[in-house]
Short mmCIF file of C-alpha atoms in Angstrom, two decimals:
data_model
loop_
_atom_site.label_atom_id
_atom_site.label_comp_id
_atom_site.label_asym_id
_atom_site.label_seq_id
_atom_site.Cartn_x
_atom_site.Cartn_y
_atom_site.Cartn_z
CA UNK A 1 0.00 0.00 0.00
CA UNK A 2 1.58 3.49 1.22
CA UNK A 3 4.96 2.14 2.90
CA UNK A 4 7.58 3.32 0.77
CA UNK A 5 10.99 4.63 1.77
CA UNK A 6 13.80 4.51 -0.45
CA UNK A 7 15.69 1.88 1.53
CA UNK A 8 12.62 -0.46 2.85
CA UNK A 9 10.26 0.75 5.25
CA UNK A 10 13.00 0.85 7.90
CA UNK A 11 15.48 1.83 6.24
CA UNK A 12 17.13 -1.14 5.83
CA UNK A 13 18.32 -2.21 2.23
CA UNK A 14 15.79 -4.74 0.56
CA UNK A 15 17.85 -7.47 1.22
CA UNK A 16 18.23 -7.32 4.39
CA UNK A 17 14.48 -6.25 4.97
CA UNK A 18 13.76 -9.57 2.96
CA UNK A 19 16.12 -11.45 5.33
CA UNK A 20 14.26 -9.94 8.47
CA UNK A 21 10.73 -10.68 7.21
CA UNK A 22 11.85 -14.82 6.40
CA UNK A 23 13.44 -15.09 9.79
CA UNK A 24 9.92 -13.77 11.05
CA UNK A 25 8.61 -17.08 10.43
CA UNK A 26 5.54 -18.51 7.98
CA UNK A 27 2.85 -15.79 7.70
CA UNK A 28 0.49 -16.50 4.83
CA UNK A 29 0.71 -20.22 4.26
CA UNK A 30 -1.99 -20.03 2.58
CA UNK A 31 -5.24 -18.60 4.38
CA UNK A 32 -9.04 -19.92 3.27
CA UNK A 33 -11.58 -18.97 1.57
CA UNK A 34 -13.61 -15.91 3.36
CA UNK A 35 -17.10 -16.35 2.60
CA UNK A 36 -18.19 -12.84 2.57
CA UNK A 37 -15.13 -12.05 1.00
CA UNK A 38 -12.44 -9.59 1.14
CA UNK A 39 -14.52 -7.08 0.54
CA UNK A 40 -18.16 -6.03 0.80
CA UNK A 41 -20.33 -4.54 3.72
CA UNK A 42 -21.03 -6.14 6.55
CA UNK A 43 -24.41 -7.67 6.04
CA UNK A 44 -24.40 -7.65 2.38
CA UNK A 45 -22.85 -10.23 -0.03
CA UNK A 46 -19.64 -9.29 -1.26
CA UNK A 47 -18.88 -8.56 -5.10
CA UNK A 48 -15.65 -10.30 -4.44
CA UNK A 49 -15.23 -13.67 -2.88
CA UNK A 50 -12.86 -16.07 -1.91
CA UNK A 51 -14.87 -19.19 -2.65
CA UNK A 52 -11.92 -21.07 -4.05
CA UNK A 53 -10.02 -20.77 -0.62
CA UNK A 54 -6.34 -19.86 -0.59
CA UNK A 55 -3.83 -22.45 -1.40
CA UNK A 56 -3.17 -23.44 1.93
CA UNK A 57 -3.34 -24.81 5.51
CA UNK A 58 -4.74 -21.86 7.88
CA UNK A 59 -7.39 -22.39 10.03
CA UNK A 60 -11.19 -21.12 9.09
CA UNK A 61 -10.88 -18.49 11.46
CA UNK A 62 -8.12 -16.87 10.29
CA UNK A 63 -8.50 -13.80 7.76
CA UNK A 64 -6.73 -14.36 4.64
CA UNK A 65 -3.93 -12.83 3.50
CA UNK A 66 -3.67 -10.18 0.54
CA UNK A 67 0.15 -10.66 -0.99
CA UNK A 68 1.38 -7.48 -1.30
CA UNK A 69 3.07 -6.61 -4.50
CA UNK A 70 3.08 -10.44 -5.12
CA UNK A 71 5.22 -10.85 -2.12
CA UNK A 72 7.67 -8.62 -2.02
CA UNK A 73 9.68 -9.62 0.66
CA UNK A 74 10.07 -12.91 -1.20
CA UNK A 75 9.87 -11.53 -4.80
CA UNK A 76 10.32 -8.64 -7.15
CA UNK A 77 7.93 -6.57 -6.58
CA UNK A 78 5.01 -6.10 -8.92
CA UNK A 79 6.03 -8.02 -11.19
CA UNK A 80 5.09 -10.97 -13.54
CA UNK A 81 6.84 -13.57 -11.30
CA UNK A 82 6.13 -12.05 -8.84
CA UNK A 83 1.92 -12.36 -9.23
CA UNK A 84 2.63 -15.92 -10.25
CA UNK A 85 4.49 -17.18 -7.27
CA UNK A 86 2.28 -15.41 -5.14
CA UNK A 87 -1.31 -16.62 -6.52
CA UNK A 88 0.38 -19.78 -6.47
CA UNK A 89 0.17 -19.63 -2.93
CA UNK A 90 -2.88 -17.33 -2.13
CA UNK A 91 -5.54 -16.54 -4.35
CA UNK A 92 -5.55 -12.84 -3.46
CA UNK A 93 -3.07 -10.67 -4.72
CA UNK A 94 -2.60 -6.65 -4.80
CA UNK A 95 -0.71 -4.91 -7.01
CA UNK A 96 0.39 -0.56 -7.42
CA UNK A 97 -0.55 1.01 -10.35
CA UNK A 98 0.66 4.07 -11.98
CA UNK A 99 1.28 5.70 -15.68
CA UNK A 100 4.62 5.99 -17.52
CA UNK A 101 5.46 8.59 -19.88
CA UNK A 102 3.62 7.15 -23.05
CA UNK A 103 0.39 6.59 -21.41
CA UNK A 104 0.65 2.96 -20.64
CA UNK A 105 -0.47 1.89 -17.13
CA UNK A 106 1.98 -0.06 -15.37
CA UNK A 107 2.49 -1.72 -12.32
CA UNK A 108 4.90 0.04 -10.17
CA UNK A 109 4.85 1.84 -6.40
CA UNK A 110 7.14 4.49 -6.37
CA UNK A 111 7.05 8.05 -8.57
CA UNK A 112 10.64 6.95 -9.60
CA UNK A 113 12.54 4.61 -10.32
CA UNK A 114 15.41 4.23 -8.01
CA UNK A 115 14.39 2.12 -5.32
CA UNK A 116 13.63 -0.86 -6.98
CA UNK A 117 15.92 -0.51 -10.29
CA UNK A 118 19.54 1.29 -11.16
CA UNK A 119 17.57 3.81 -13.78
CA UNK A 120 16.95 7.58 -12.38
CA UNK A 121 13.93 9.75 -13.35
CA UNK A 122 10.34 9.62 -12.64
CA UNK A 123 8.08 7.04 -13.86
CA UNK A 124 5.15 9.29 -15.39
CA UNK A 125 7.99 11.05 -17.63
CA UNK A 126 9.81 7.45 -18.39
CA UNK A 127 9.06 5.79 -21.78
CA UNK A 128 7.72 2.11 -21.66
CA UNK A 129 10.31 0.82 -23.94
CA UNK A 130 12.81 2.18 -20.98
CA UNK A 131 10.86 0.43 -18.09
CA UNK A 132 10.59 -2.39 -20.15
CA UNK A 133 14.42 -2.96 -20.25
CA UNK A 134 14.76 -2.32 -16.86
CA UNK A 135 15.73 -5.30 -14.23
CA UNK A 136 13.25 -4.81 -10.97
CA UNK A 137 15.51 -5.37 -8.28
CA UNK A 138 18.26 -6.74 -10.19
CA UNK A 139 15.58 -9.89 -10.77
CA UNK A 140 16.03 -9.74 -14.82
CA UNK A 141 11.68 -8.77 -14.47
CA UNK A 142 11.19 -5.95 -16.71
CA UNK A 143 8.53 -3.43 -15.46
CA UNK A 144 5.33 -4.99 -16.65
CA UNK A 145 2.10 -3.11 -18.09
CA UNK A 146 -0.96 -3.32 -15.95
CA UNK A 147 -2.10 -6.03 -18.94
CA UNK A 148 0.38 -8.13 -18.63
CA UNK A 149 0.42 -8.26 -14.46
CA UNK A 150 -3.24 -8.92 -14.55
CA UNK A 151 -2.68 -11.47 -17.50
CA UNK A 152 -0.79 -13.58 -15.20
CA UNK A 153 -3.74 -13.49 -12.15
CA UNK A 154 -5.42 -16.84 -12.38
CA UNK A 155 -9.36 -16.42 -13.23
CA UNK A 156 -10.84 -17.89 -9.99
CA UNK A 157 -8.42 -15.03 -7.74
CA UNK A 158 -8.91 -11.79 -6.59
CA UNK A 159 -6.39 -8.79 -7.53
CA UNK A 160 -6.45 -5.30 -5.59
CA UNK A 161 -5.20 -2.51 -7.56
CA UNK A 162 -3.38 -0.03 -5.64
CA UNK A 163 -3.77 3.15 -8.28
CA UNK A 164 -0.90 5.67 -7.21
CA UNK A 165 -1.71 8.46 -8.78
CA UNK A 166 -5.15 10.63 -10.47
CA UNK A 167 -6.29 10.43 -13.92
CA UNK A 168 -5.62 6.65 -14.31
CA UNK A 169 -8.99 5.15 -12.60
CA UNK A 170 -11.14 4.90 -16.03
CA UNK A 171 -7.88 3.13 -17.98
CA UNK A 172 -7.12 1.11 -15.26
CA UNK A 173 -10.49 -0.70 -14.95
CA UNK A 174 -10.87 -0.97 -18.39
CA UNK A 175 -7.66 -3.03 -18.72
CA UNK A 176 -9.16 -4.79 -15.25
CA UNK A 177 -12.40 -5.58 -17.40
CA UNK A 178 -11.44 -7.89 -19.82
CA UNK A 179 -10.52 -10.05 -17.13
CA UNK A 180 -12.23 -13.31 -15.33
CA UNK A 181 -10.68 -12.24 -11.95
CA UNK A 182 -12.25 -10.43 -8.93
CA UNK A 183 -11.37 -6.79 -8.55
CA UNK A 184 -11.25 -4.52 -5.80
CA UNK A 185 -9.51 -0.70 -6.35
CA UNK A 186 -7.61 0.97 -3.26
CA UNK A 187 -6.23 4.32 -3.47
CA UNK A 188 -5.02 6.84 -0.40
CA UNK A 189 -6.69 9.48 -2.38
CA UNK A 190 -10.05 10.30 -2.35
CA UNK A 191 -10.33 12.17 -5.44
CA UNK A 192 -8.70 9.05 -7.41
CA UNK A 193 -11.59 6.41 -5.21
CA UNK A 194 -14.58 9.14 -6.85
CA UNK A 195 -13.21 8.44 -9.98
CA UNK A 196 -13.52 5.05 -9.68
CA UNK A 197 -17.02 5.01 -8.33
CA UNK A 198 -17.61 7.51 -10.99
CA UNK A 199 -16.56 5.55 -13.90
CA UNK A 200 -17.76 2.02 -12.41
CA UNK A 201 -20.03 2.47 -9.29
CA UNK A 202 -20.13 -1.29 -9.03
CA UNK A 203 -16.13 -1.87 -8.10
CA UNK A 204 -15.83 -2.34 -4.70
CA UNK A 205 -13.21 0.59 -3.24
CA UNK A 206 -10.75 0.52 -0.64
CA UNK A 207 -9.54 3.43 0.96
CA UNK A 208 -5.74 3.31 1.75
CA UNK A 209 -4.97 4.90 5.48
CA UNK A 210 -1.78 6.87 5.63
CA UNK A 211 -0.75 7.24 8.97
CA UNK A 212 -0.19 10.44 11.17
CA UNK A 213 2.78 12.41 10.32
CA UNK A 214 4.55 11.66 13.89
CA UNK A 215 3.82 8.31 13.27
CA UNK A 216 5.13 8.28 9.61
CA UNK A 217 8.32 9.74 11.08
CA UNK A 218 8.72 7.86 14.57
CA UNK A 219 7.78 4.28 13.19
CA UNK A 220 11.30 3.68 11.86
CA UNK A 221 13.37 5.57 14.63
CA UNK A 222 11.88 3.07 17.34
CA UNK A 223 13.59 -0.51 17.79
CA UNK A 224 11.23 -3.07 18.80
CA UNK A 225 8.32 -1.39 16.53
CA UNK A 226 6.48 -4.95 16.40
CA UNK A 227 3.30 -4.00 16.89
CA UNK A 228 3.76 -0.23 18.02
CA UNK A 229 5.83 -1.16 20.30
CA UNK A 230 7.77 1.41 22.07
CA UNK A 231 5.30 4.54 19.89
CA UNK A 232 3.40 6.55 22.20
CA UNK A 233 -0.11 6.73 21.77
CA UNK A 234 -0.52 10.12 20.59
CA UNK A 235 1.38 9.44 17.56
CA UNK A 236 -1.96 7.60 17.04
CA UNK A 237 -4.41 9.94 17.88
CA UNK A 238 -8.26 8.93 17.89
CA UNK A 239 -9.26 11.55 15.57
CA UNK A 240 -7.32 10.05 12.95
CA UNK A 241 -9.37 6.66 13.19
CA UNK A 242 -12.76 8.39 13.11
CA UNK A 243 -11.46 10.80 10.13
CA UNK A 244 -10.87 7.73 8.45
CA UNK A 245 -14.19 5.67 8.65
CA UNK A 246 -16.13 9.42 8.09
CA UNK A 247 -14.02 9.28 5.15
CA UNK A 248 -14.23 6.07 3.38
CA UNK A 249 -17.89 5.79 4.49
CA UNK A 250 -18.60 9.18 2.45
CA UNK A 251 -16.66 8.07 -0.03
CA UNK A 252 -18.78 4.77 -0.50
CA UNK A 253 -15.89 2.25 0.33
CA UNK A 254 -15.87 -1.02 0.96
CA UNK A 255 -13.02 -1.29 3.35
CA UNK A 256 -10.93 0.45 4.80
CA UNK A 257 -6.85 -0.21 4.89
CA UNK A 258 -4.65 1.15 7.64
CA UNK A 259 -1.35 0.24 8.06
CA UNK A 260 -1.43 -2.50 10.77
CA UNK A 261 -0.67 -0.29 14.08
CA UNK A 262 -3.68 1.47 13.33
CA UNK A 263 -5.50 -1.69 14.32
CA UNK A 264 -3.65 -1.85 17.39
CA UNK A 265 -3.25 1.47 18.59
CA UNK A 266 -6.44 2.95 17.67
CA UNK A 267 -10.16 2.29 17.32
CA UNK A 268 -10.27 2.17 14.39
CA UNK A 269 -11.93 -1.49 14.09
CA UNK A 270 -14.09 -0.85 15.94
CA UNK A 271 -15.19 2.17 14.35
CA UNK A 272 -14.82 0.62 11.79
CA UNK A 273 -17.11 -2.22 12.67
CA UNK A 274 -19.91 0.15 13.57
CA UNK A 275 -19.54 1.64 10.01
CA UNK A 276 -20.33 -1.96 8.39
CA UNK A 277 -17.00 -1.54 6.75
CA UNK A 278 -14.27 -4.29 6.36
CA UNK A 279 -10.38 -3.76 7.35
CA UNK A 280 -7.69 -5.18 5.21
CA UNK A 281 -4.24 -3.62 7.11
CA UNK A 282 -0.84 -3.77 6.00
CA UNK A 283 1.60 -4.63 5.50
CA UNK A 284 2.39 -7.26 8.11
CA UNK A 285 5.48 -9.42 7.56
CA UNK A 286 5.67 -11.84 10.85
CA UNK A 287 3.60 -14.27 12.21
CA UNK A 288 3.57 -12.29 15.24
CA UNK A 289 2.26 -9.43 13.64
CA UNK A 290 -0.04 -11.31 11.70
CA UNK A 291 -1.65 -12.70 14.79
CA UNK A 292 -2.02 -9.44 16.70
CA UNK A 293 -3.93 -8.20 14.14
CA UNK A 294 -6.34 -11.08 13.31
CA UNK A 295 -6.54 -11.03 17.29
CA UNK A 296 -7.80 -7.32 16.52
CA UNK A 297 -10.62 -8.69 14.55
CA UNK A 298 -9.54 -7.40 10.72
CA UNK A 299 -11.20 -9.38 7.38
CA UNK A 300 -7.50 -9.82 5.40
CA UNK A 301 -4.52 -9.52 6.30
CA UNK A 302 -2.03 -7.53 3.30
CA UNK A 303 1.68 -9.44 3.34
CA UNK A 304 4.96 -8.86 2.15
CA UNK A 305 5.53 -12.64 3.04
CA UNK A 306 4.36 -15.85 2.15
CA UNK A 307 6.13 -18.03 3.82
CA UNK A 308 8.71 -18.86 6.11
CA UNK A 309 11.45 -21.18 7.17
CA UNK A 310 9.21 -23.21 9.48
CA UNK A 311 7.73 -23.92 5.68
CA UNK A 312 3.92 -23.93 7.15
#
């Protein structure tokens, strides 16, 4: 979803990060099928379900897990690899989506494109025939086109798209429309989630919690941050929780996504609850984290990992 620093969301380099996350044990294993789905309103059927179940062993109380960027603790991020080794696992997938500088959509976080490849410059003034040579984190995956990432979702999953940036909401679900596969759109800004409802009232939305700004900039300073650990409370103020469910409930959402502290920290599920609106938080990458917050009571869970050395 929103956690992007140049180095990791720690500041750690992305191999390292990846190291941390595996050593943090199995996380997604596979999680079932939710029978109202990922998302939808409480009390309604959802648009989008899981009735396939995930590839895997978890327990029918558990809330699935959402692979986030196709993994990308474990794989390059948004990628074509990556979405296959991920729905291999899981059968929900999300992936961030963004234009480049000859109007194709692609699938890519960040505004530019140093984190994740050794090219400079921003994305949106970036040729495709550029990203397309590109190596996503040295992984020999070119950048792919939104096409060809949803291409390689299997029929019977469910793919989020993350869309980064305004203008982009029409294209994007038109590409998303000539495919089998469930949809749901996120986006951390509200102008891009009218634009979807706008140009296809029937796609469920997601609205994509940033967090406070002391949070933002205290989250990485503070060892031991498992689970807000160590943050004080008002770097997670109440306000923000019910700003956010005011929000995405005007906005006609679905479900709302915080990044996971919110779930611990605030009220927001409960809130949230009260609302009839789902919570998918991210991105968790330890079965420790993953269990405070399906303790917490949230729908999905969004991953960077699949699975870890304990090889649940």
């Amino acid at each position: 979803m929103n956690d992007a620093e140049p180095s990791g969301s720690d500041g750690t380099s992305r191999s390292t990060r990846r190291a941390a996350l595996r050593r943090g044990g199995s996380l997604a294993g596979g999680a079932v099928a939710a029978t109202a789905g990922c998302v939808g309103r409480e009390g309604e059927a959802s648009e989008v379900r899981g009735d396939r179940g995930d590839r895997g062993e978890r327990d029918a109380s558990d809330p699935p897990v959402i692979a986030h960027r196709g993994f990308a603790a474990e794989n390059p991020e948004n990628t074509v690899a990556a979405v296959e080794a991920a729905t291999a696992a899981v059968d929900r997938v999300e992936l961030d989506v963004r234009c480049c500088g000859t109007g194709e959509l692609v699938a890519f976080h960040d505004a530019t494109l140093g984190r994740v490849t050794d090219a400079t410059g921003r994305v949106e003034e970036t040729a495709y025939d550029r990203l397309a040579a590109l190596s996503v984190e040295d992984s020999g995956e070119p950048v792919p086109t939104l096409a060809a990432a949803l291409d390689a979702v299997p029929a019977d999953a469910w793919v989020m798209l993350d869309l980064k940036q305004r203008g982009i909401a029409a294209d994007a679900l038109a590409v998303a429309a000539d495919r089998d596969h469930g949809l749901a759109v996120a986006a951390a800004d509200p102008a891009v989630l009218e634009a979807v409802r706008a140009a296809d009232p029937a796609v469920p939305t997601v609205y994509g919690v940033r967090e406070s700004v002391p949070a933002r900039v205290l989250r990485p300073l503070v060892p031991g941050r498992l689970c807000g650990v160590g943050l004080p409370r008002w770097a997670y103020p109440p306000q923000d929780a019910a700003g956010t469910v005011e929000t995405a409930t005007a906005l006609g959402c679905a479900a709302v996504s915080p990044r996971y502290e919110l779930c611990l920290r605030t009220d927001v599920v409960s809130r949230a609850r009260d609302a009839g609106l789902r919570l998918l938080p991210w991105t968790v990458g330890s079965e420790r984290e993953y269990e405070a917050v399906a303790g917490a009571g949230v729908d999905a869970v969004v991953s960077d990992v699949a699975r870890g050395p304990s090889g649940r």
